Tab-separated table of C-alpha atoms in Angstrom:
chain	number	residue	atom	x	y	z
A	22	UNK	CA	-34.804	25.136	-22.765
A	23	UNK	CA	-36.594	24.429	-19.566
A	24	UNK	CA	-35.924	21.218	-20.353
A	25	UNK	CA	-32.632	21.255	-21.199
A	26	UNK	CA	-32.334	23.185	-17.583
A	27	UNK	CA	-33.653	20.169	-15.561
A	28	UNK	CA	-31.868	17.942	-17.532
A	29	UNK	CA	-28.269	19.722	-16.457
A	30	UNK	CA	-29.658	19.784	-12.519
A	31	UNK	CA	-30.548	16.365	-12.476
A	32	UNK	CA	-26.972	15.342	-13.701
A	33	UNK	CA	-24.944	17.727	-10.937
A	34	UNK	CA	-28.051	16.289	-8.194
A	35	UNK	CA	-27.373	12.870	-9.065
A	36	UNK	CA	-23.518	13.228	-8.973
A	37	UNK	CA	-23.996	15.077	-5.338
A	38	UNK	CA	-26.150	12.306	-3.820
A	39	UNK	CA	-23.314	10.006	-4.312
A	40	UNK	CA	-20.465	11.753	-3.172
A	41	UNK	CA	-18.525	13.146	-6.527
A	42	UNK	CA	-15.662	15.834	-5.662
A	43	UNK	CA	-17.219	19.514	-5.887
A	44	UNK	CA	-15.023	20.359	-9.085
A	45	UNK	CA	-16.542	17.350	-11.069
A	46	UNK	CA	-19.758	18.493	-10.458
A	47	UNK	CA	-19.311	21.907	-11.499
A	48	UNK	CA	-16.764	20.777	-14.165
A	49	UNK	CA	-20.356	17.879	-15.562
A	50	UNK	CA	-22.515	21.043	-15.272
A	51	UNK	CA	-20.370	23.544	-17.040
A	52	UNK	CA	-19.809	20.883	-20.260
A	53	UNK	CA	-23.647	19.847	-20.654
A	54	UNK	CA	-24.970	23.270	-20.116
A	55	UNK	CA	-22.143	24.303	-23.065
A	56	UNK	CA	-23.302	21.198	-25.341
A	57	UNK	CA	-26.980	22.168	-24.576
A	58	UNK	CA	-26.238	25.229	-25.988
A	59	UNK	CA	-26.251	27.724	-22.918
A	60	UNK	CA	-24.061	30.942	-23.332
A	61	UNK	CA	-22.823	31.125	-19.998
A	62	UNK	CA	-23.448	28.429	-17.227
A	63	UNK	CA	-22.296	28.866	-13.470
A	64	UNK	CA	-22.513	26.216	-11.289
A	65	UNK	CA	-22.043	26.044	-7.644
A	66	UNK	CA	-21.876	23.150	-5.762
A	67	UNK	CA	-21.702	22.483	-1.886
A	68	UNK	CA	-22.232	18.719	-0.317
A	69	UNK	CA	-25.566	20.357	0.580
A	70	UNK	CA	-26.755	22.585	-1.865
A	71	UNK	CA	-26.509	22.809	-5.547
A	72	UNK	CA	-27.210	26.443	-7.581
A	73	UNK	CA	-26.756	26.604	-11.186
A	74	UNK	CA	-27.454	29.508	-13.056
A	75	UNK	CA	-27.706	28.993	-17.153
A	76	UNK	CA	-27.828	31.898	-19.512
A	77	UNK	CA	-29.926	31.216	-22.838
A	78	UNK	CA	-28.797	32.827	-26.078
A	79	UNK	CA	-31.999	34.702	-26.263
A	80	UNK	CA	-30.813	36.649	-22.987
A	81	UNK	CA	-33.030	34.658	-20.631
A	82	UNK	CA	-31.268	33.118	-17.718
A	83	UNK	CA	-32.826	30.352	-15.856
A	84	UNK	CA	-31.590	29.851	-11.942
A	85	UNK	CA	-32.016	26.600	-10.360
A	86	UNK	CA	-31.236	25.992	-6.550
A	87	UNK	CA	-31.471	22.469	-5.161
A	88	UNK	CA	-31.422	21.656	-1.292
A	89	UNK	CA	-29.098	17.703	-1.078
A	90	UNK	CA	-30.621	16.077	2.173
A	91	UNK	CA	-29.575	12.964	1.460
A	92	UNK	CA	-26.396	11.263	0.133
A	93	UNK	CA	-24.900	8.052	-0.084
A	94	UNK	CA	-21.786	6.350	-1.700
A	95	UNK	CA	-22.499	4.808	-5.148
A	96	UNK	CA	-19.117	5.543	-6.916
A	97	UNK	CA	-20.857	4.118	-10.408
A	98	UNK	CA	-23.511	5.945	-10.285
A	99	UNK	CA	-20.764	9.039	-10.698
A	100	UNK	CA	-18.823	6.944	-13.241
A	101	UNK	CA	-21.834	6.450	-15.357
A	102	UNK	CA	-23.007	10.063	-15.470
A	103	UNK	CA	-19.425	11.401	-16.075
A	104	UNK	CA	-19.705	9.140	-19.442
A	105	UNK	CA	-23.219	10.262	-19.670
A	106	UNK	CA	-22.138	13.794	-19.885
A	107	UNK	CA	-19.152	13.055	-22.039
A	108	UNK	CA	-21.114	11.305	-24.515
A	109	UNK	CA	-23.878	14.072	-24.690
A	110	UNK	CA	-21.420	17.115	-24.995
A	111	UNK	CA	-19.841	15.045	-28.165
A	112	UNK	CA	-23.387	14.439	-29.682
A	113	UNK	CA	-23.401	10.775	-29.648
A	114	UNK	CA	-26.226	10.918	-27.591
A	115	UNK	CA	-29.373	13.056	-27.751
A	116	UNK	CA	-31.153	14.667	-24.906
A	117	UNK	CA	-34.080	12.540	-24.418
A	118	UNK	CA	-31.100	9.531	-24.262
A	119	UNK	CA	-29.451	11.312	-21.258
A	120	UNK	CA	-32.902	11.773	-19.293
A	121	UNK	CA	-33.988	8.549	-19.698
A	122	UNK	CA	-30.707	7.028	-18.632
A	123	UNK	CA	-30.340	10.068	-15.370
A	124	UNK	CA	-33.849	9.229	-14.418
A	125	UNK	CA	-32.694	5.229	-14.201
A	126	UNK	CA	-30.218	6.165	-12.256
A	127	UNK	CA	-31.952	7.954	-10.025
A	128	UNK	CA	-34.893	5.492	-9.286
A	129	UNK	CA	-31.958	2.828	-8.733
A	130	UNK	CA	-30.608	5.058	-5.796
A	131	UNK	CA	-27.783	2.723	-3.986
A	132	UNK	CA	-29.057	-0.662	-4.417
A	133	UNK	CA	-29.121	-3.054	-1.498
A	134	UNK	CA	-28.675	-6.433	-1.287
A	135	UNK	CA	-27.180	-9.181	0.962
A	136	UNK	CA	-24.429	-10.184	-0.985
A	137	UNK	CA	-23.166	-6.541	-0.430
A	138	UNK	CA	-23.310	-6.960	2.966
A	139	UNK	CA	-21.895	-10.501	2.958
A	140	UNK	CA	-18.716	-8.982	0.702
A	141	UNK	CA	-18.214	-5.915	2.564
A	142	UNK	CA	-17.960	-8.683	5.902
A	143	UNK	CA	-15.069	-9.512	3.927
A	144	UNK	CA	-13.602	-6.034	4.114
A	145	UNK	CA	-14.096	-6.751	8.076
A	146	UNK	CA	-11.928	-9.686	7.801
A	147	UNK	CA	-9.011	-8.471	5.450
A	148	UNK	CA	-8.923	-5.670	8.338
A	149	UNK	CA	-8.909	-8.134	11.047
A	150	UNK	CA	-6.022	-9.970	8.667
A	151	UNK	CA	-3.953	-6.486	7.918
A	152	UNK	CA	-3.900	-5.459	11.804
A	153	UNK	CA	-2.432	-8.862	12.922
A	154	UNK	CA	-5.257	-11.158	13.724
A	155	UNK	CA	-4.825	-14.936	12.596
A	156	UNK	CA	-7.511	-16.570	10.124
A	157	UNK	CA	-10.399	-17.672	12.539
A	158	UNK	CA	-10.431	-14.373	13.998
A	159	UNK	CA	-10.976	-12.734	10.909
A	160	UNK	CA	-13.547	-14.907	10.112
A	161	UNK	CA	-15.441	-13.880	13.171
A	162	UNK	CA	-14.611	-10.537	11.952
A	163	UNK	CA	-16.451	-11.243	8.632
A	164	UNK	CA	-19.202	-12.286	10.146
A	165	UNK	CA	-19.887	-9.742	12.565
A	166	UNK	CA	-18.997	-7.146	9.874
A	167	UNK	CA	-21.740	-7.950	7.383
A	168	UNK	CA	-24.101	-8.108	10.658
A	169	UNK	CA	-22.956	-4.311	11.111
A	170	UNK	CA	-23.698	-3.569	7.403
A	171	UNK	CA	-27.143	-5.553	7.535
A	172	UNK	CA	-27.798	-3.087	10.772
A	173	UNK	CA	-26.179	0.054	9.586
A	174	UNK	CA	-28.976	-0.445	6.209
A	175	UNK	CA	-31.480	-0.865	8.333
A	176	UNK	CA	-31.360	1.903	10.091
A	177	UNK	CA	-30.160	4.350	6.926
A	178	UNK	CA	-34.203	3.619	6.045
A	179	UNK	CA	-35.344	5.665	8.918
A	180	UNK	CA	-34.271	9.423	9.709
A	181	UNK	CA	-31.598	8.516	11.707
A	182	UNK	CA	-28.016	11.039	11.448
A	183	UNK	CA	-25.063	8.965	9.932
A	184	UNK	CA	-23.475	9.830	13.428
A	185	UNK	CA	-25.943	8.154	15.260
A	186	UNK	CA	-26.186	4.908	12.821
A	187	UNK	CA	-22.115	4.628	13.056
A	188	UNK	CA	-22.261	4.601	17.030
A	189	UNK	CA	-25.074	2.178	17.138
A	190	UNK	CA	-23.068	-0.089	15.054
A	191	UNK	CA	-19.824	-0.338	16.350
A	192	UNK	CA	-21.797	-0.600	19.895
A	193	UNK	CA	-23.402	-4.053	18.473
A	194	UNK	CA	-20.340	-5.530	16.779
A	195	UNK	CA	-18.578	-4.783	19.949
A	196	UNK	CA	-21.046	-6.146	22.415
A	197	UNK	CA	-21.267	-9.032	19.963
A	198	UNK	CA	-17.771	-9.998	19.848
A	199	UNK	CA	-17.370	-9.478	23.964
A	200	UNK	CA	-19.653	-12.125	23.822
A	201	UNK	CA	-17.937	-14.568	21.193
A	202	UNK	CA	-14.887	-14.242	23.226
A	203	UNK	CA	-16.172	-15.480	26.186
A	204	UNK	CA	-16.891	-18.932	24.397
A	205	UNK	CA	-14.342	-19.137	21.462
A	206	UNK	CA	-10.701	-18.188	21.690
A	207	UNK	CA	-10.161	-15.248	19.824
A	208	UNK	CA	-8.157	-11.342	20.432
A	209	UNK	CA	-11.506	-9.121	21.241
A	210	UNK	CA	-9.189	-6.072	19.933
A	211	UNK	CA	-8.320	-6.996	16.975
A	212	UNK	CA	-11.701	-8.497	16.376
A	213	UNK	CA	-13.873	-5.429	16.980
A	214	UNK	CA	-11.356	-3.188	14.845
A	215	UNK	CA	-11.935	-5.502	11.318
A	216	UNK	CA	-15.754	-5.192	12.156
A	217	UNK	CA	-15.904	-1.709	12.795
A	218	UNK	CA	-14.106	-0.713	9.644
A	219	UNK	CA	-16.760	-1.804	7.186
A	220	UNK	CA	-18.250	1.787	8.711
A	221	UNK	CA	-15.045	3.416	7.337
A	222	UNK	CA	-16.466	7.246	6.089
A	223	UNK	CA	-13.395	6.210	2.844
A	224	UNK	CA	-15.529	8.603	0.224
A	225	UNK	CA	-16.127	11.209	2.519
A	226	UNK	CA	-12.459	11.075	3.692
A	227	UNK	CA	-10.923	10.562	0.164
A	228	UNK	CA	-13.015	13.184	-1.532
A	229	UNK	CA	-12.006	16.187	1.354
A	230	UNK	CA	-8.542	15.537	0.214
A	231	UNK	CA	-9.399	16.087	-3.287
A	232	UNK	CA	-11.687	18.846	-2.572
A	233	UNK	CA	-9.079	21.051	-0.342
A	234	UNK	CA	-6.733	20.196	-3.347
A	235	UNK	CA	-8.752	21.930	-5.595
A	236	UNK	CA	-9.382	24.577	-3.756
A	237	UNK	CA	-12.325	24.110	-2.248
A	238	UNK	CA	-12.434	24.956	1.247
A	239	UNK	CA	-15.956	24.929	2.242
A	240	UNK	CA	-16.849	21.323	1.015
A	241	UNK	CA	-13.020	20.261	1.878
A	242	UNK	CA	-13.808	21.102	5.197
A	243	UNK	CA	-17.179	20.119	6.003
A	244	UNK	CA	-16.486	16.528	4.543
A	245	UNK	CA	-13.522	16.418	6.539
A	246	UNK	CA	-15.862	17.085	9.633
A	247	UNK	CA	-18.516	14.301	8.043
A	248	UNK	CA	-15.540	11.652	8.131
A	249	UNK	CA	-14.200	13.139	11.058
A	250	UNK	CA	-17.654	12.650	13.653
A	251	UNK	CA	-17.925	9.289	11.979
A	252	UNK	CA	-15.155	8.208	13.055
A	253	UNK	CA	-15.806	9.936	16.763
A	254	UNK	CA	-19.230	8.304	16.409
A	255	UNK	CA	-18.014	4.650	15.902
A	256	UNK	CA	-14.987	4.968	18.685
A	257	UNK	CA	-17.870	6.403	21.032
A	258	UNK	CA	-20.112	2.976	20.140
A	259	UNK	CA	-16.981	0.995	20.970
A	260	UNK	CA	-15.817	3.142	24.332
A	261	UNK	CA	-19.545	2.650	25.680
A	262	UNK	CA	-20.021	-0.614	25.737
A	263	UNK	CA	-15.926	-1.551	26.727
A	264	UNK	CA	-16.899	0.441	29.635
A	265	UNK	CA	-20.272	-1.266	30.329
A	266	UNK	CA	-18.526	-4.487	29.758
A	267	UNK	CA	-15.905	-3.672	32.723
A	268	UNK	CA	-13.119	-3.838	30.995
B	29	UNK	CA	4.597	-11.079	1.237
B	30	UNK	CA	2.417	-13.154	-0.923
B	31	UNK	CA	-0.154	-13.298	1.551
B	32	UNK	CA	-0.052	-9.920	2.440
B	33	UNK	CA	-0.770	-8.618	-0.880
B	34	UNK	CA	-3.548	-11.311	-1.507
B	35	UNK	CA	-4.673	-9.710	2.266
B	36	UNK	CA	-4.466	-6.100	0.900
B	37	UNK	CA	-6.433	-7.062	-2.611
B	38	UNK	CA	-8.817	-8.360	-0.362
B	39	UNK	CA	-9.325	-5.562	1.412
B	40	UNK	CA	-9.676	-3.384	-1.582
B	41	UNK	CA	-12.132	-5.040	-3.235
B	42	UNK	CA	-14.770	-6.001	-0.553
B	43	UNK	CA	-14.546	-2.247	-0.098
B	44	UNK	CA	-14.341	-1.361	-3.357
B	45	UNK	CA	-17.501	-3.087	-3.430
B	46	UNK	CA	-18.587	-2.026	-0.438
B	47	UNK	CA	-18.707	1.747	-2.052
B	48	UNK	CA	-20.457	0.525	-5.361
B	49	UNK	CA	-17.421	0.872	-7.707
B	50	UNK	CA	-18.572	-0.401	-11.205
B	51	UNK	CA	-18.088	-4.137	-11.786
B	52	UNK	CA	-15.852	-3.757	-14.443
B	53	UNK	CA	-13.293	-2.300	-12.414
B	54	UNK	CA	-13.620	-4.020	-9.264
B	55	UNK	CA	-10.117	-6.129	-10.338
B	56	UNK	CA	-8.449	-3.045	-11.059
B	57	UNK	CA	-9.159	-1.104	-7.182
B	58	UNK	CA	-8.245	-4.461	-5.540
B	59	UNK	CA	-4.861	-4.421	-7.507
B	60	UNK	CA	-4.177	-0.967	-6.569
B	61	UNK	CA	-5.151	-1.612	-2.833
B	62	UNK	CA	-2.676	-4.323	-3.120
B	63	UNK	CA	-0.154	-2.440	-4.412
B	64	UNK	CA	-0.567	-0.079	-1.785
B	65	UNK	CA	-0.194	-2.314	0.888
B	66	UNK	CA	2.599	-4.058	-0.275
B	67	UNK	CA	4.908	-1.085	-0.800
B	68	UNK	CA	3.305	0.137	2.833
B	69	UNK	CA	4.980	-3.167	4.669
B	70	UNK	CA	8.169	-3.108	2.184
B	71	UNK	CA	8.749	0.527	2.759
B	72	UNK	CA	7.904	1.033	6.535
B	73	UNK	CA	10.577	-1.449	7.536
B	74	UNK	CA	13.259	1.277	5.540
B	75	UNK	CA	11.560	4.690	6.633
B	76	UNK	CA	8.995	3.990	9.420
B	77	UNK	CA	5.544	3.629	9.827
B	78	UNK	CA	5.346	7.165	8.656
B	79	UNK	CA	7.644	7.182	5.810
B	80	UNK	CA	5.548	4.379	4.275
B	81	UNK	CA	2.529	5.412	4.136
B	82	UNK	CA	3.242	7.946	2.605
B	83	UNK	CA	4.978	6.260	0.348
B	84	UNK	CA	1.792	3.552	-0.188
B	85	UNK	CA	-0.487	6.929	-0.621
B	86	UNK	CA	1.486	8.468	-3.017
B	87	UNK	CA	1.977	5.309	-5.055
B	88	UNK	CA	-1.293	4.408	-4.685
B	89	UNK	CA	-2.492	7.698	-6.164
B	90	UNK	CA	-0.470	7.854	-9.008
B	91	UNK	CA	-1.484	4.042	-10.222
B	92	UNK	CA	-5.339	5.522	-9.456
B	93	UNK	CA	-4.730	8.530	-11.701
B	94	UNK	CA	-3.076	6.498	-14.442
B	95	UNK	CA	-5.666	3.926	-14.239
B	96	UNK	CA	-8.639	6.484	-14.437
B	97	UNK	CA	-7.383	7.792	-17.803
B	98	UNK	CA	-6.849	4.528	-19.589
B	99	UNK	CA	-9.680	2.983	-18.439
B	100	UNK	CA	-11.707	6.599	-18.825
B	101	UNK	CA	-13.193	6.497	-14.927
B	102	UNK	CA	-13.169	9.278	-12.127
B	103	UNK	CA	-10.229	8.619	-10.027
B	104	UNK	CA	-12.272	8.168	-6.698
B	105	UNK	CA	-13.401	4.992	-8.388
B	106	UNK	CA	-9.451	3.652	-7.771
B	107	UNK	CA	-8.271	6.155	-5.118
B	108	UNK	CA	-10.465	5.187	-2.080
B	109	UNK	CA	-10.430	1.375	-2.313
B	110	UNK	CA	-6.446	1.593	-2.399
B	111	UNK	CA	-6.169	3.949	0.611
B	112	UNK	CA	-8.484	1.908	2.785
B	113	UNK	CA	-5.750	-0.348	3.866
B	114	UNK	CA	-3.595	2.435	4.914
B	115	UNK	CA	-6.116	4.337	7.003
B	116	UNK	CA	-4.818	3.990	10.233
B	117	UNK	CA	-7.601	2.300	12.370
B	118	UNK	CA	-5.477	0.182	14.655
B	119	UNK	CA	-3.841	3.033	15.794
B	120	UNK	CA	-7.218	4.965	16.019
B	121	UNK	CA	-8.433	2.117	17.911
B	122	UNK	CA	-5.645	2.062	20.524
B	123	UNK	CA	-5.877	5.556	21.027
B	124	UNK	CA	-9.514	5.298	22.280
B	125	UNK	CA	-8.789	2.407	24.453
B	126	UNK	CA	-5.992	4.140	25.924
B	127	UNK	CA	-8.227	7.438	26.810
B	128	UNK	CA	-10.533	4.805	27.990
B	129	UNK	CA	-8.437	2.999	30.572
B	130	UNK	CA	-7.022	6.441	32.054
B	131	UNK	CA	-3.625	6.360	30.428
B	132	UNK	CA	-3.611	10.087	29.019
B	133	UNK	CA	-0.070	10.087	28.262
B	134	UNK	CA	-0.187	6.730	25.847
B	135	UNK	CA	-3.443	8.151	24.313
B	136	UNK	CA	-1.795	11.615	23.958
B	137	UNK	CA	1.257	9.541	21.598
B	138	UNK	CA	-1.261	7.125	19.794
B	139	UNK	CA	-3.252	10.215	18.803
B	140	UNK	CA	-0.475	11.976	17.193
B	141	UNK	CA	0.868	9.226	15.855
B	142	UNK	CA	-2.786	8.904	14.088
B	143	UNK	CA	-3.245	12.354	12.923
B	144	UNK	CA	0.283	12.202	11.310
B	145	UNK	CA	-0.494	8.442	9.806
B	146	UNK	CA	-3.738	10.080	8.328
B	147	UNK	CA	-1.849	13.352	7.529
B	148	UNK	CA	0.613	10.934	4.906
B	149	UNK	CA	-2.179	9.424	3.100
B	150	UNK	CA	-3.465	13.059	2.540
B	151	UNK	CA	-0.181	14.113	1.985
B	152	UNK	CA	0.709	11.445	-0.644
B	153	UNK	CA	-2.608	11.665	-2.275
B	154	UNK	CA	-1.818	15.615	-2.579
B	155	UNK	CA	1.387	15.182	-4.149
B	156	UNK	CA	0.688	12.776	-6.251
B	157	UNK	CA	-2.836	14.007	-7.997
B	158	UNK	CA	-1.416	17.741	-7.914
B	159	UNK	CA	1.605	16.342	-10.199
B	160	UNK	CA	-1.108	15.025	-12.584
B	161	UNK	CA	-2.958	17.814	-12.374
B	162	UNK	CA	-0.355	20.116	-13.953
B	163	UNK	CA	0.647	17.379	-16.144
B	164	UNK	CA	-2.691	17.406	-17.368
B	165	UNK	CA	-3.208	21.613	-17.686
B	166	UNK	CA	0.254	21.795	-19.263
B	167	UNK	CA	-1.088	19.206	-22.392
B	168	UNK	CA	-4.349	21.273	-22.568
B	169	UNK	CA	-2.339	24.755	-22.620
B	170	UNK	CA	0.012	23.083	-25.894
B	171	UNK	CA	-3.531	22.507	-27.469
């Protein structure tokens, strides 16, 4: 049973780390705490905080409170434990299956690498390309833009608030491409706008919608105010150093 | 047109990626961003910039939601690569470099004109997955 308790934590910890709407996680906790054979299982989940409270058929009830300091956006890390927990509430997989395949997924974490960061430059430049730039300065965009990303990991390794990594971001990428624009002929503007965006808060911003549709205020409304002091954070970056430039 | 939509799959993808959807349906986000975008030019010419994207959201939503139950995925997995090319960061962008060169009145437009563009992707995602939603409760309640 005690197992079988960590096991269903684990699964609702995992899916809050990487940004799952609230009602999925309650929805994954509710179905393997049924298929582990719980009685009754509440679950309540917050972007911060996770409580579940299981209730054995022998009458005990086990309560479990976890504190999420941490998150970050692996959307198939939440794809593969919504199969996970699928799978195990049919029976085609066993318990000791399902931990050893949560616990992988927790060690991997959101994996880094540099071909990440040299894609999600191209984000930068299809931005650069959607808002009206022409071909070379989207390039430029791309370029900066995985520079960003490379920066924004960095940084994401040391205590340092999402607000604070987002301003100190778009404050490089623009101070960057003031200085490309000096040399090579391109729209500063438009520029700095494709490499900012790779900072785009998209999960936190998408998931608030989804959570306020649901019905759930409090995390609808305090990942609303995540996406919403990112984006504060990254116009700030830019504003500072347009103004230190003198333009 | 072409372009554009190769533009918008582009942009869905490399964010897609950016946000660790799963491989397998990397394709599938870029499509739907692509989608997105192309209704999002078609449309805005007809109804304004307003008009559509909301259309693109709502569109956009719907593919996500069918997608997500073929291909048995959460929906976020399609839903916020195709709504990254309609977030409205140009306009965001303006905004703040209006406020920043003094022009209050500009800045005062470009932000509404913002907060609406963001309120009709929010809108159009609402719609759309709320529509499924009962879709989806009415099938379980006939079980």
């Amino acid at each position: 049973m005690e197992q079988l308790v960590g096991l269903v934590l684990l699964a609702g910890e995992l899916l809050l780390t990487c940004g799952a709407e609230m009602y999925r996680v309650e929805e994954t906790i509710e179905r393997m705490g049924r298929a582990a054979g719980f009685v009754q299982v509440e679950g309540f989940a917050t972007p911060t905080g996770l409580f579940i409270s299981l209730h054995a058929p022998n009458g005990r009830v086990y309560t479990r409170v976890r504190r999420i300091r941490r998150s970050h956006n692996n959307l198939s890390t939440i794809a593969e434990v919504n199969s996970l927990s699928r799978a195990f509430s049919e029976g085609t997989l066993t318990v000791d299956e399902v931990r050893v395949e949560l616990e992988r997924l927790r060690q991997e974490g959101a994996p880094e690498s540099l071909t990440r960061q040299l894609i999600g430059g191209g984000g930068a430049m299809a931005f650069t390309l959607i808002f009206g730039g022409n071909w070379f300065e989207g390039f430029i965009a791309g370029i900066v833009g995985a520079i960003v990303l490379v920066l924004v990991t960095w940084l994401d390794r040391y205590p340092v608030p999402k607000v604070l990594q987002a301003a100190t971001g778009a404050a490089f990428a623009t101070a960057l491409i003031m200085g490309i624009s000096n040399v090579l002929p391109i729209h500063p503007d438009l520029t700095t706008l494709g490499a900012v965006m790779v900072m785009t808060p998209g999960v936190a911003m998408t998931t608030a919608i989804r959570d306020l549709l649901s019905g759930e205020l409090l995390s609808g409304l305090s990942r609303s105010a995540e996406a919403l002091s990112v984006f504060v954070a990254i116009a700030t970056g830019v504003a500072m150093v347009i103004r230190l430039g003198g333009r | 047109m072409l372009v554009q939509a190769l533009i918008g799959f582009m942009g869905a993808i490399t964010f897609a990626h950016i946000y660790r959807v799963p491989t397998k349906q990397l394709f599938y986000a870029g499509l739907v961003g692509s989608l997105g975008w192309t209704i999002c030019l078609i449309t805005r010419e007809l109804w304004g910039e307003i008009g559509g994207v909301f259309a693109a959201a709502t569109a956009v939503a719907i593919c996500s939601e069918m997608l997500a139950r073929r291909r048995r995925q959460p929906v976020l997995v399609f839903l916020i690569p195709g709504v990254i090319p309609l977030v409205p960061g140009g306009k965001a962008y303006l905004t703040m470099l209006s406020f920043l060169q003094d022009d209050y009145g500009e800045a005062l437009v470009l932000l509404v004109t913002t907060v609406l563009l963001a309120g009709a992707v929010a809108a159009g995602i609402i719609i759309a997955s709320s529509i499924f939603r009962l879709y989806s409760r009415a099938k379980h309640v006939r079980r």
